[in-house]
Amino acid sequence: MCIAIPAEILEIRDDNIALVDFGSLKQEIRVDLVDVSVGDFVLVHVGFAIQKVNRDEALETRELFRQCYAAMEETA
């Protein structure tokens, strides 16, 4: 099973590279597969934006991931 993480496009750079924000991490990704603009939310898998997503859905998913990680830390 693979997982994709929602991120917000902060900046689009040369050669189909974008700087994105995962919430607590900023990272460069490839945007060859989707047409994006600054402010768009995308799903990122292995360093590639694979799909644009609705902002509300992206933020909800990000919060669910945060809750899962918090719960895992509590049991560790």
N, CA, C and O atoms as a printed pandas DataFrame, in Angstrom:
     atom_number atom_name residue_name chain_id  residue_number  x_coord  y_coord  z_coord
0              1         N          MET        A               1    0.840   -1.174    0.000
1              2        CA          MET        A               1    0.000    0.000    0.000
2              3         C          MET        A               1    0.886    1.239    0.000
3              4         O          MET        A               1    1.899    1.287    0.698
4              5         N          CYS        A               2    0.506    2.226   -0.775
5              6        CA          CYS        A               2    1.230    3.486   -0.855
6              7         C          CYS        A               2    0.388    4.588   -0.235
7              8         O          CYS        A               2   -0.833    4.473   -0.125
8              9         N          ILE        A               3    1.059    5.652    0.165
9             10        CA          ILE        A               3    0.341    6.756    0.772
10            11         C          ILE        A               3    0.812    8.058    0.144
11            12         O          ILE        A               3    1.990    8.205   -0.181
12            13         N          ALA        A               4   -0.094    8.989   -0.026
13            14        CA          ALA        A               4    0.223   10.321   -0.531
14            15         C          ALA        A               4   -0.164   11.333    0.544
15            16         O          ALA        A               4   -1.185   11.187    1.215
16            17         N          ILE        A               5    0.662   12.349    0.692
17            18        CA          ILE        A               5    0.485   13.338    1.740
18            19         C          ILE        A               5    0.098   14.676    1.117
19            20         O          ILE        A               5    0.709   15.086    0.130
20            21         N          PRO        A               6   -0.907   15.370    1.669
21            22        CA          PRO        A               6   -1.290   16.662    1.111
22            23         C          PRO        A               6   -0.281   17.756    1.474
23            24         O          PRO        A               6    0.256   17.791    2.581
24            25         N          ALA        A               7   -0.042   18.643    0.508
25            26        CA          ALA        A               7    0.881   19.757    0.715
26            27         C          ALA        A               7    0.392   20.958   -0.078
27            28         O          ALA        A               7   -0.306   20.816   -1.082
28            29         N          GLU        A               8    0.772   22.149    0.391
29            30        CA          GLU        A               8    0.407   23.386   -0.289
30            31         C          GLU        A               8    1.587   23.896   -1.108
31            32         O          GLU        A               8    2.720   23.930   -0.629
32            33         N          ILE        A               9    1.312   24.289   -2.340
33            34        CA          ILE        A               9    2.353   24.844   -3.210
34            35         C          ILE        A               9    2.670   26.260   -2.730
35            36         O          ILE        A               9    1.797   27.128   -2.725
36            37         N          LEU        A              10    3.923   26.490   -2.327
37            38        CA          LEU        A              10    4.359   27.802   -1.874
38            39         C          LEU        A              10    5.049   28.594   -2.973
39            40         O          LEU        A              10    4.924   29.816   -3.052
40            41         N          GLU        A              11    5.772   27.883   -3.815
41            42        CA          GLU        A              11    6.579   28.536   -4.848
42            43         C          GLU        A              11    6.807   27.551   -5.981
43            44         O          GLU        A              11    7.018   26.361   -5.747
44            45         N          ILE        A              12    6.765   28.049   -7.205
45            46        CA          ILE        A              12    7.073   27.214   -8.360
46            47         C          ILE        A              12    8.396   27.706   -8.928
47            48         O          ILE        A              12    8.556   28.884   -9.247
48            49         N          ARG        A              13    9.338   26.781   -9.047
49            50        CA          ARG        A              13   10.684   27.105   -9.498
50            51         C          ARG        A              13   10.920   26.547  -10.896
51            52         O          ARG        A              13   10.039   25.913  -11.475
52            53         N          ASP        A              14   12.093   26.783  -11.423
53            54        CA          ASP        A              14   12.452   26.275  -12.749
54            55         C          ASP        A              14   12.422   24.752  -12.788
55            56         O          ASP        A              14   12.512   24.082  -11.759
56            57         N          ASP        A              15   12.293   24.225  -13.997
57            58        CA          ASP        A              15   12.379   22.777  -14.259
58            59         C          ASP        A              15   11.328   21.953  -13.531
59            60         O          ASP        A              15   11.611   20.836  -13.098
60            61         N          ASN        A              16   10.102   22.496  -13.389
61            62        CA          ASN        A              16    8.992   21.761  -12.767
62            63         C          ASN        A              16    9.258   21.359  -11.318
63            64         O          ASN        A              16    8.833   20.296  -10.867
64            65         N          ILE        A              17    9.952   22.209  -10.613
65            66        CA          ILE        A              17   10.199   22.009   -9.184
66            67         C          ILE        A              17    9.322   22.995   -8.420
67            68         O          ILE        A              17    9.190   24.152   -8.819
68            69         N          ALA        A              18    8.725   22.541   -7.326
69            70        CA          ALA        A              18    7.934   23.432   -6.480
70            71         C          ALA        A              18    8.357   23.256   -5.027
71            72         O          ALA        A              18    8.738   22.164   -4.605
72            73         N          LEU        A              19    8.288   24.329   -4.281
73            74        CA          LEU        A              19    8.469   24.277   -2.842
74            75         C          LEU        A              19    7.087   24.133   -2.234
75            76         O          LEU        A              19    6.188   24.922   -2.527
76            77         N          VAL        A              20    6.913   23.120   -1.382
77            78        CA          VAL        A              20    5.614   22.873   -0.773
78            79         C          VAL        A              20    5.725   22.852    0.744
79            80         O          VAL        A              20    6.807   22.690    1.309
80            81         N          ASP        A              21    4.578   23.019    1.383
81            82        CA          ASP        A              21    4.489   22.988    2.838
82            83         C          ASP        A              21    3.589   21.827    3.237
83            84         O          ASP        A              21    2.421   21.763    2.851
84            85         N          PHE        A              22    4.155   20.912    4.018
85            86        CA          PHE        A              22    3.397   19.765    4.517
86            87         C          PHE        A              22    2.751   20.058    5.876
87            88         O          PHE        A              22    2.126   19.178    6.468
88            89         N          GLY        A              23    2.899   21.275    6.362
89            90        CA          GLY        A              23    2.352   21.627    7.669
90            91         C          GLY        A              23    3.449   21.923    8.658
91            92         O          GLY        A              23    3.430   22.961    9.319
92            93         N          SER        A              24    4.401   21.025    8.767
93            94        CA          SER        A              24    5.534   21.239    9.674
94            95         C          SER        A              24    6.860   21.029    8.943
95            96         O          SER        A              24    7.920   21.014    9.568
96            97         N          LEU        A              25    6.801   20.870    7.650
97            98        CA          LEU        A              25    7.989   20.599    6.844
98            99         C          LEU        A              25    7.818   21.234    5.469
99           100         O          LEU        A              25    6.778   21.092    4.826
100          101         N          LYS        A              26    8.854   21.932    5.035
101          102        CA          LYS        A              26    8.873   22.474    3.682
102          103         C          LYS        A              26    9.880   21.667    2.874
103          104         O          LYS        A              26   10.965   21.345    3.359
104          105         N          GLN        A              27    9.508   21.340    1.629
105          106        CA          GLN        A              27   10.351   20.463    0.820
106          107         C          GLN        A              27   10.121   20.757   -0.658
107          108         O          GLN        A              27    9.045   21.210   -1.048
108          109         N          GLU        A              28   11.128   20.499   -1.469
109          110        CA          GLU        A              28   10.968   20.608   -2.914
110          111         C          GLU        A              28   10.396   19.306   -3.456
111          112         O          GLU        A              28   10.770   18.216   -3.023
112          113         N          ILE        A              29    9.474   19.441   -4.421
113          114        CA          ILE        A              29    8.886   18.278   -5.087
114          115         C          ILE        A              29    8.848   18.529   -6.587
115          116         O          ILE        A              29    9.084   19.650   -7.038
116          117         N          ARG        A              30    8.555   17.506   -7.347
117          118        CA          ARG        A              30    8.367   17.608   -8.791
118          119         C          ARG        A              30    6.884   17.836   -9.084
119          120         O          ARG        A              30    6.016   17.258   -8.431
120          121         N          VAL        A              31    6.606   18.690  -10.080
121          122        CA          VAL        A              31    5.218   18.952  -10.461
122          123         C          VAL        A              31    5.014   18.674  -11.950
123          124         O          VAL        A              31    4.215   19.346  -12.602
124          125         N          ASP        A              32    5.728   17.696  -12.485
125          126        CA          ASP        A              32    5.633   17.339  -13.896
126          127         C          ASP        A              32    4.270   16.762  -14.271
127          128         O          ASP        A              32    3.846   16.883  -15.420
128          129         N          LEU        A              33    3.585   16.141  -13.327
129          130        CA          LEU        A              33    2.384   15.365  -13.635
130          131         C          LEU        A              33    1.082   16.143  -13.519
131          132         O          LEU        A              33    0.046   15.683  -13.998
132          133         N          VAL        A              34    1.116   17.318  -12.889
133          134        CA          VAL        A              34   -0.102   18.101  -12.698
134          135         C          VAL        A              34    0.163   19.567  -13.004
135          136         O          VAL        A              34    1.289   20.048  -12.878
136          137         N          ASP        A              35   -0.876   20.260  -13.403
137          138        CA          ASP        A              35   -0.799   21.695  -13.664
138          139         C          ASP        A              35   -1.182   22.403  -12.372
139          140         O          ASP        A              35   -2.337   22.332  -11.950
140          141         N          VAL        A              36   -0.225   23.092  -11.733
141          142        CA          VAL        A              36   -0.464   23.697  -10.426
142          143         C          VAL        A              36   -0.101   25.172  -10.426
143          144         O          VAL        A              36    0.638   25.659  -11.282
144          145         N          SER        A              37   -0.645   25.859   -9.442
145          146        CA          SER        A              37   -0.344   27.266   -9.190
146          147         C          SER        A              37   -0.024   27.421   -7.711
147          148         O          SER        A              37   -0.382   26.575   -6.892
148          149         N          VAL        A              38    0.653   28.514   -7.382
149          150        CA          VAL        A              38    0.922   28.821   -5.980
150          151         C          VAL        A              38   -0.409   28.895   -5.235
151          152         O          VAL        A              38   -1.364   29.510   -5.709
152          153         N          GLY        A              39   -0.458   28.259   -4.060
153          154        CA          GLY        A              39   -1.676   28.223   -3.256
154          155         C          GLY        A              39   -2.493   26.959   -3.439
155          156         O          GLY        A              39   -3.350   26.653   -2.611
156          157         N          ASP        A              40   -2.240   26.212   -4.519
157          158        CA          ASP        A              40   -2.940   24.940   -4.721
158          159         C          ASP        A              40   -2.474   23.913   -3.697
159          160         O          ASP        A              40   -1.353   23.982   -3.193
160          161         N          PHE        A              41   -3.347   22.967   -3.402
161          162        CA          PHE        A              41   -2.985   21.815   -2.582
162          163         C          PHE        A              41   -2.881   20.606   -3.493
163          164         O          PHE        A              41   -3.692   20.425   -4.402
164          165         N          VAL        A              42   -1.874   19.779   -3.241
165          166        CA          VAL        A              42   -1.642   18.580   -4.047
166          167         C          VAL        A              42   -1.369   17.401   -3.135
167          168         O          VAL        A              42   -0.985   17.566   -1.977
168          169         N          LEU        A              43   -1.573   16.203   -3.675
169          170        CA          LEU        A              43   -1.130   14.994   -2.992
170          171         C          LEU        A              43    0.260   14.676   -3.502
171          172         O          LEU        A              43    0.504   14.676   -4.709
172          173         N          VAL        A              44    1.177   14.403   -2.571
173          174        CA          VAL        A              44    2.571   14.131   -2.918
174          175         C          VAL        A              44    2.896   12.686   -2.582
175          176         O          VAL        A              44    2.664   12.217   -1.467
176          177         N          HIS        A              45    3.434   11.999   -3.566
177          178        CA          HIS        A              45    3.867   10.607   -3.399
178          179         C          HIS        A              45    5.269   10.487   -3.981
179          180         O          HIS        A              45    5.502   10.855   -5.132
180          181         N          VAL        A              46    6.185    9.979   -3.196
181          182        CA          VAL        A              46    7.601    9.799   -3.559
182          183         C          VAL        A              46    8.186   11.024   -4.268
183          184         O          VAL        A              46    8.922   10.894   -5.247
184          185         N          GLY        A              47    7.849   12.215   -3.761
185          186        CA          GLY        A              47    8.444   13.431   -4.278
186          187         C          GLY        A              47    7.772   14.029   -5.491
187          188         O          GLY        A              47    8.269   15.011   -6.043
188          189         N          PHE        A              48    6.649   13.465   -5.927
189          190        CA          PHE        A              48    5.915   13.977   -7.089
190          191         C          PHE        A              48    4.502   14.382   -6.672
191          192         O          PHE        A              48    3.831   13.661   -5.933
192          193         N          ALA        A              49    4.058   15.544   -7.155
193          194        CA          ALA        A              49    2.652   15.902   -7.014
194          195         C          ALA        A              49    1.885   15.031   -7.999
195          196         O          ALA        A              49    2.169   15.041   -9.197
196          197         N          ILE        A              50    0.914   14.278   -7.495
197          198        CA          ILE        A              50    0.201   13.342   -8.372
198          199         C          ILE        A              50   -1.245   13.757   -8.630
199          200         O          ILE        A              50   -1.893   13.233   -9.536
200          201         N          GLN        A              51   -1.753   14.710   -7.823
201          202        CA          GLN        A              51   -3.157   15.114   -7.990
202          203         C          GLN        A              51   -3.404   16.401   -7.217
203          204         O          GLN        A              51   -2.903   16.560   -6.104
204          205         N          LYS        A              52   -4.174   17.324   -7.798
205          206        CA          LYS        A              52   -4.638   18.488   -7.056
206          207         C          LYS        A              52   -5.808   18.064   -6.178
207          208         O          LYS        A              52   -6.610   17.213   -6.564
208          209         N          VAL        A              53   -5.899   18.668   -4.991
209          210        CA          VAL        A              53   -6.988   18.352   -4.069
210          211         C          VAL        A              53   -7.587   19.639   -3.512
211          212         O          VAL        A              53   -6.954   20.695   -3.519
212          213         N          ASN        A              54   -8.798   19.525   -3.038
213          214        CA          ASN        A              54   -9.522   20.617   -2.401
214          215         C          ASN        A              54   -8.810   21.024   -1.110
215          216         O          ASN        A              54   -8.359   20.167   -0.351
216          217         N          ARG        A              55   -8.709   22.329   -0.863
217          218        CA          ARG        A              55   -8.019   22.845    0.321
218          219         C          ARG        A              55   -8.598   22.257    1.615
219          220         O          ARG        A              55   -7.845   21.820    2.486
220          221         N          ASP        A              56   -9.926   22.243    1.745
221          222        CA          ASP        A              56  -10.547   21.736    2.970
222          223         C          ASP        A              56  -10.228   20.269    3.202
223          224         O          ASP        A              56   -9.926   19.864    4.325
224          225         N          GLU        A              57  -10.295   19.470    2.137
225          226        CA          GLU        A              57   -9.955   18.048    2.254
226          227         C          GLU        A              57   -8.490   17.875    2.641
227          228         O          GLU        A              57   -8.161   17.024    3.468
228          229         N          ALA        A              58   -7.613   18.676    2.048
229          230        CA          ALA        A              58   -6.183   18.576    2.353
230          231         C          ALA        A              58   -5.914   18.902    3.815
231          232         O          ALA        A              58   -5.162   18.194    4.485
232          233         N          LEU        A              59   -6.525   19.968    4.309
233          234        CA          LEU        A              59   -6.312   20.349    5.710
234          235         C          LEU        A              59   -6.911   19.328    6.665
235          236         O          LEU        A              59   -6.341   19.060    7.723
236          237         N          GLU        A              60   -8.055   18.758    6.304
237          238        CA          GLU        A              60   -8.660   17.710    7.134
238          239         C          GLU        A              60   -7.760   16.469    7.180
239          240         O          GLU        A              60   -7.561   15.881    8.243
240          241         N          THR        A              61   -7.229   16.085    6.045
241          242        CA          THR        A              61   -6.326   14.928    5.993
242          243         C          THR        A              61   -5.061   15.195    6.793
243          244         O          THR        A              61   -4.582   14.323    7.518
244          245         N          ARG        A              62   -4.524   16.396    6.660
245          246        CA          ARG        A              62   -3.325   16.765    7.425
246          247         C          ARG        A              62   -3.587   16.648    8.924
247          248         O          ARG        A              62   -2.735   16.159    9.667
248          249         N          GLU        A              63   -4.764   17.096    9.373
249          250        CA          GLU        A              63   -5.117   17.002   10.789
250          251         C          GLU        A              63   -5.264   15.540   11.225
251          252         O          GLU        A              63   -4.859   15.185   12.331
252          253         N          LEU        A              64   -5.832   14.703   10.378
253          254        CA          LEU        A              64   -5.943   13.278   10.711
254          255         C          LEU        A              64   -4.572   12.632   10.872
255          256         O          LEU        A              64   -4.363   11.832   11.784
256          257         N          PHE        A              65   -3.638   12.977    9.987
257          258        CA          PHE        A              65   -2.267   12.468   10.126
258          259         C          PHE        A              65   -1.653   12.936   11.445
259          260         O          PHE        A              65   -0.999   12.154   12.136
260          261         N          ARG        A              66   -1.861   14.215   11.797
261          262        CA          ARG        A              66   -1.311   14.746   13.038
262          263         C          ARG        A              66   -1.856   13.973   14.238
263          264         O          ARG        A              66   -1.109   13.648   15.161
264          265         N          GLN        A              67   -3.161   13.678   14.225
265          266        CA          GLN        A              67   -3.774   12.925   15.319
266          267         C          GLN        A              67   -3.208   11.508   15.406
267          268         O          GLN        A              67   -2.963   11.004   16.502
268          269         N          CYS        A              68   -3.003   10.873   14.270
269          270        CA          CYS        A              68   -2.437    9.514   14.251
270          271         C          CYS        A              68   -1.035    9.501   14.834
271          272         O          CYS        A              68   -0.700    8.643   15.650
272          273         N          TYR        A              69   -0.210   10.464   14.407
273          274        CA          TYR        A              69    1.156   10.539   14.931
274          275         C          TYR        A              69    1.163   10.817   16.423
275          276         O          TYR        A              69    1.974   10.247   17.153
276          277         N          ALA        A              70    0.267   11.689   16.888
277          278        CA          ALA        A              70    0.177   11.991   18.308
278          279         C          ALA        A              70   -0.204   10.747   19.109
279          280         O          ALA        A              70    0.363   10.486   20.170
280          281         N          ALA        A              71   -1.160    9.988   18.597
281          282        CA          ALA        A              71   -1.587    8.763   19.280
282          283         C          ALA        A              71   -0.453    7.739   19.328
283          284         O          ALA        A              71   -0.292    7.047   20.333
284          285         N          MET        A              72    0.330    7.636   18.262
285          286        CA          MET        A              72    1.453    6.694   18.237
286          287         C          MET        A              72    2.517    7.094   19.253
287          288         O          MET        A              72    3.127    6.232   19.886
288          289         N          GLU        A              73    2.743    8.410   19.413
289          290        CA          GLU        A              73    3.737    8.884   20.384
290          291         C          GLU        A              73    3.283    8.601   21.813
291          292         O          GLU        A              73    4.107    8.316   22.682
292          293         N          GLU        A              74    1.974    8.678   22.059
293          294        CA          GLU        A              74    1.445    8.404   23.395
294          295         C          GLU        A              74    1.656    6.953   23.806
295          296         O          GLU        A              74    1.878    6.666   24.982
296          297         N          THR        A              75    1.588    6.036   22.843
297          298        CA          THR        A              75    1.727    4.618   23.160
298          299         C          THR        A              75    3.183    4.157   23.138
299          300         O          THR        A              75    3.476    3.031   23.540
300          301         N          ALA        A              76    4.081    4.995   22.684
301          302        CA          ALA        A              76    5.505    4.606   22.590
302          303         C          ALA        A              76    6.197    4.785   23.912
303          304         O          ALA        A              76    7.392    4.511   24.025
